[in-house]
Amino acid sequence: MSEVSLLKQLARSLMTGQLIAASDPYRLHWHLAPTVGLLNDPNGFIQAHDRYHLFYQWNPLACRHGAKWWGHWSSVDLVHWRHEPVALLPTEEYEISGCYSGSAVLNNDKITLLYTGNVKYADGSRTANQCLAEELPDGTYQKLGPVIPLPEGYTGHVRDPKVWQHDGLWYMVLAAQTPDIKGKVLFYRSSDLQQWQLISEIAGTHLNGLKEFGYMWECPDLFHLHGHDVLLCCPQGLAAEQYSYLNLYQCGYFVGELDYQQGTFPHGEFHELDLGFEFYAPQTTETSDGRRLMFGWLGMPDDNELAQPTVKHGWVDCMTCPRELFFRDGQLYQQPAEELQQLRQGSGATWQGNASEAPLFDGVSAELLLNVDGPFSLSLRDNASLNWDGECLTLTRLNWRTNETESRYWFGKLQSLQVLLDSSSLELFINNGEACMTARYFPDPTKKSLRFEGTGALSIHHWLLSACVIE
Ligand code: FRU
C-alpha cells in the first residue's frame, strides 16, 4: 500500500481510537504503550543528539500482529517522552509484510536504522532483507533500501539486526534459521554500513557446546559489560522444565568472550533474563555516561496476548521500565534506571514490623522497597500475589483468559525486593536485581490495595508514582 493510503488509515485509527484507549482503566500511568493498536519489540534504542530515542514495533491499525511499522519516541530523561514522526511504514516491495525489528547507530551524526524488511508470499513462505534508513533534518527517516539480501543456506527467517561499532568498524548480530530448522546468530562486519561481510555463525543450536537449543533465536544483542561479552537472545522452541522455560518463548543470555577477528563467542550456560510471564525481545544501548540500559517488550506473543482486556479499548502491550544492566558475581543484574526515581511522589511512607501487621498500601501506580526477614505473602490488588516461604519466591496471578491461577518461581535467599507497579503491570527486582519477574495483570480497577500477611519481619518503603509518560 502507498505511504499516503497508510497515513490516511493511521489518521482514522488515531482519530477514532485515541480517546477510547486513553479512557481505559488499564491504561498505564508511567509505562510506554501504543497510542492505539499493538506494540511489540523495542527497536533502535540509542542516545543521540542529547536525547534517548526509542523506536518500537507497531501495528497502529489493529490489535494484532501484521505488517509492522516503526513508531518513535524520544526523551531527555527516560521518563518524560515525546512522540516523534513515525519512522518506518511498510511501503516498499522489499519490506511489504513489515518493517521488522532492528537497531540504530549514529553515523555521520545521523541516526541510522538497520531493520528487517519482511516479505511473506501467498504460499506461506517468506524472505527477508536487512535494510538501512537514515534520519533527515525534520526527524523523519529516508529509506536507503536493502543492504543484506537473504544469506544463502538459511530459511526466510533471518531478522533483527543489532549493530554496533568497534575499533572503527561496524558489527552486526542477526537472527537466522538453517534449513533443518535450527536457530543461529550470524555475525557480520562492515566498514560503511552498506557492504556487509558474513563472518560466522557465532552462536546457536549445535554451537559452542549447545545441543538442540531451539528453532529460532530472535532479537540477538551482543555487548561488552564490565569485562565480559554478553549475548542476549530469545530462543524459540525450548521445552518447559519444572521451574524454568515456562513461557511460550524464552529470553535470556550467555556470558562469553567475543573474538572479533575469528568471529567466535565461546560462552557459558543460558540464563533466563526474567522469570515472570511477559518479557521478550529486549534491546540495550550504551549511554554517554557508560551505562548499559535495556528496554524489553512487556509482552509475549502467546494465547493470552490478544485476550487482554485492553483490546476492547483498541490498544495492547507495553514496554518494560528502562533497566540498567550490571555484571556481578558471574551474572547479569537488572535494576530500574535511576531516572525512574523522579516518579516517586515525595519521600513516601515507611513501616517496619511483622508482615501480618502491615497497613494496606495503594498499589495502582506505586513502588515498594522491602527488606525481608522471614516468610510473608503479598496480595497485589486481589489479582496476583507473591509468596516467600524461605526457599522459593512464587509469583501467582489470575490468568485473564482462562480465569485460572498460574505461577512462576525463583529459588534463592530473598533479602530485598523492589516492586514497580502500574495499573496493569508489575516488575519485581529481587536482591537488587539478581533476578526479575515481570508480568501484566488486570485487577478489578476498584481494588487498589497491597495486603501483606505472614510472620516474617519486613521493612517497607512505599511511594506513589506520578503519571507522566508521553507529552
Ligand atoms: C520478536 C519478533 C521479531 C520480529 C518482530 C516482528 O517479537 O518476532 O523477531 O522482527 O517481532 O514484529
Tab-separated table of N, CA and C and ligand atoms in Angstrom, residues 38-43 56-58 65-70 97-102 115-116 118 126 157-161 175 216-220 234 236 249 280-281 297 299-301, ligand 1:
chain	number	residue	atom	x	y	z
A	38	LEU	N	-1.266	-2.261	18.397
A	38	LEU	CA	-0.398	-3.220	19.088
A	38	LEU	C	1.055	-2.786	19.009
A	39	LEU	N	1.725	-2.880	20.147
A	39	LEU	CA	3.164	-2.609	20.211
A	39	LEU	C	3.869	-3.911	20.545
A	40	ASN	N	5.013	-4.161	19.894
A	40	ASN	CA	5.859	-5.228	20.434
A	40	ASN	C	7.280	-4.740	20.640
A	41	ASP	N	8.266	-5.280	19.981
A	41	ASP	CA	9.655	-5.090	20.412
A	41	ASP	C	10.117	-3.631	20.485
A	42	PRO	N	10.952	-3.327	21.484
A	42	PRO	CA	11.724	-2.094	21.424
A	42	PRO	C	12.730	-2.199	20.278
A	43	ASN	N	12.886	-1.139	19.541
A	43	ASN	CA	13.810	-1.109	18.390
A	43	ASN	C	14.652	0.157	18.486
A	56	TYR	N	9.765	1.497	18.127
A	56	TYR	CA	9.023	0.306	18.565
A	56	TYR	C	8.255	-0.320	17.418
A	57	GLN	N	8.164	-1.633	17.471
A	57	GLN	CA	7.322	-2.376	16.538
A	57	GLN	C	5.877	-1.994	16.811
A	58	TRP	N	5.186	-1.625	15.757
A	58	TRP	CA	3.852	-1.056	15.969
A	58	TRP	C	2.924	-1.466	14.835
A	65	HIS	N	-0.817	-8.813	15.286
A	65	HIS	CA	0.485	-8.744	14.624
A	65	HIS	C	0.233	-8.650	13.130
A	66	GLY	N	1.164	-8.135	12.403
A	66	GLY	CA	0.949	-7.973	10.966
A	66	GLY	C	2.105	-7.189	10.392
A	67	ALA	N	1.807	-6.414	9.377
A	67	ALA	CA	2.852	-5.628	8.710
A	67	ALA	C	3.256	-4.473	9.630
A	68	LYS	N	4.347	-4.656	10.329
A	68	LYS	CA	4.716	-3.693	11.373
A	68	LYS	C	5.320	-2.416	10.819
A	69	TRP	N	5.055	-1.345	11.573
A	69	TRP	CA	5.653	-0.038	11.371
A	69	TRP	C	6.686	0.180	12.486
A	70	TRP	N	7.465	1.232	12.342
A	70	TRP	CA	8.310	1.676	13.458
A	70	TRP	C	7.755	2.995	13.989
A	97	SER	N	5.693	-6.951	4.009
A	97	SER	CA	4.957	-7.595	5.109
A	97	SER	C	5.391	-7.078	6.469
A	98	GLY	N	6.180	-6.029	6.474
A	98	GLY	CA	6.515	-5.414	7.758
A	98	GLY	C	7.940	-4.929	7.843
A	99	CYS	N	8.095	-3.764	8.486
A	99	CYS	CA	9.424	-3.265	8.842
A	99	CYS	C	9.702	-3.857	10.220
A	100	TYR	N	10.371	-4.996	10.205
A	100	TYR	CA	10.564	-5.752	11.442
A	100	TYR	C	11.723	-5.168	12.257
A	101	SER	N	11.994	-5.839	13.372
A	101	SER	CA	12.889	-5.264	14.386
A	101	SER	C	14.298	-4.990	13.878
A	102	GLY	N	14.941	-4.075	14.557
A	102	GLY	CA	16.312	-3.724	14.238
A	102	GLY	C	16.832	-2.699	15.227
A	115	TYR	N	17.114	-2.445	9.872
A	115	TYR	CA	15.901	-3.169	10.236
A	115	TYR	C	15.652	-4.265	9.206
A	116	THR	N	14.713	-5.122	9.517
A	116	THR	CA	14.409	-6.227	8.611
A	116	THR	C	13.191	-5.896	7.769
A	118	ASN	N	10.509	-7.500	5.906
A	118	ASN	CA	9.956	-8.854	5.882
A	118	ASN	C	8.996	-8.974	4.697
A	126	ARG	N	8.520	-17.089	3.003
A	126	ARG	CA	8.896	-15.696	3.221
A	126	ARG	C	10.362	-15.470	2.892
A	157	HIS	N	13.570	-17.005	7.579
A	157	HIS	CA	13.577	-16.440	8.942
A	157	HIS	C	14.963	-15.896	9.269
A	158	VAL	N	15.254	-14.740	8.784
A	158	VAL	CA	16.522	-14.050	9.064
A	158	VAL	C	16.129	-12.625	9.430
A	159	ARG	N	16.401	-12.204	10.649
A	159	ARG	CA	15.895	-10.879	11.046
A	159	ARG	C	16.567	-10.326	12.301
A	160	ASP	N	16.185	-9.098	12.604
A	160	ASP	CA	16.510	-8.411	13.859
A	160	ASP	C	17.989	-8.016	13.970
A	161	PRO	N	18.514	-7.251	12.988
A	161	PRO	CA	19.924	-6.842	13.052
A	161	PRO	C	20.189	-5.917	14.236
A	175	ALA	N	19.592	-12.686	13.670
A	175	ALA	CA	18.939	-13.983	13.926
A	175	ALA	C	18.700	-14.706	12.608
A	216	MET	N	14.692	-21.029	16.447
A	216	MET	CA	14.914	-19.636	16.027
A	216	MET	C	15.338	-18.863	17.256
A	217	TRP	N	16.371	-18.011	17.117
A	217	TRP	CA	16.781	-17.147	18.229
A	217	TRP	C	16.513	-15.708	17.809
A	218	GLU	N	15.387	-15.182	18.219
A	218	GLU	CA	15.038	-13.836	17.779
A	218	GLU	C	15.809	-12.776	18.580
A	219	CYS	N	15.911	-11.620	17.987
A	219	CYS	CA	16.392	-10.412	18.660
A	219	CYS	C	17.706	-10.575	19.426
A	220	PRO	N	18.777	-11.007	18.744
A	220	PRO	CA	20.061	-11.078	19.449
A	220	PRO	C	20.606	-9.679	19.733
A	234	CYS	N	16.534	-14.581	22.188
A	234	CYS	CA	15.208	-15.106	22.518
A	234	CYS	C	14.991	-16.424	21.789
A	236	GLN	N	13.411	-19.736	20.592
A	236	GLN	CA	12.068	-20.309	20.494
A	236	GLN	C	12.219	-21.812	20.359
A	249	TYR	N	7.894	-18.589	24.614
A	249	TYR	CA	9.251	-18.371	24.104
A	249	TYR	C	10.133	-17.920	25.248
A	280	TYR	N	10.041	-10.088	26.731
A	280	TYR	CA	10.557	-10.641	25.474
A	280	TYR	C	11.270	-9.551	24.692
A	281	ALA	N	12.141	-9.985	23.775
A	281	ALA	CA	12.755	-9.135	22.752
A	281	ALA	C	13.410	-7.870	23.309
A	297	TRP	N	10.149	-5.776	25.786
A	297	TRP	CA	8.709	-5.793	25.494
A	297	TRP	C	8.043	-6.454	26.693
A	299	GLY	N	5.591	-8.099	27.060
A	299	GLY	CA	4.577	-8.882	26.362
A	299	GLY	C	5.155	-10.218	25.947
A	300	MET	N	4.306	-11.050	25.411
A	300	MET	CA	4.697	-12.389	24.959
A	300	MET	C	3.662	-12.792	23.914
A	301	PRO	N	4.109	-13.212	22.727
A	301	PRO	CA	3.127	-13.493	21.667
A	301	PRO	C	2.459	-14.867	21.843
B	1	FRU	C1	10.033	-10.616	18.176
B	1	FRU	C2	9.729	-10.513	16.687
B	1	FRU	C3	10.976	-10.253	15.868
B	1	FRU	C4	10.412	-9.582	14.648
B	1	FRU	C5	9.312	-8.751	15.229
B	1	FRU	C6	8.127	-8.573	14.332
B	1	FRU	O1	8.915	-10.339	18.975
B	1	FRU	O2	9.051	-11.679	16.247
B	1	FRU	O3	11.736	-11.397	15.597
B	1	FRU	O4	11.375	-8.799	13.999
B	1	FRU	O5	8.896	-9.396	16.408
B	1	FRU	O6	7.213	-7.682	14.884
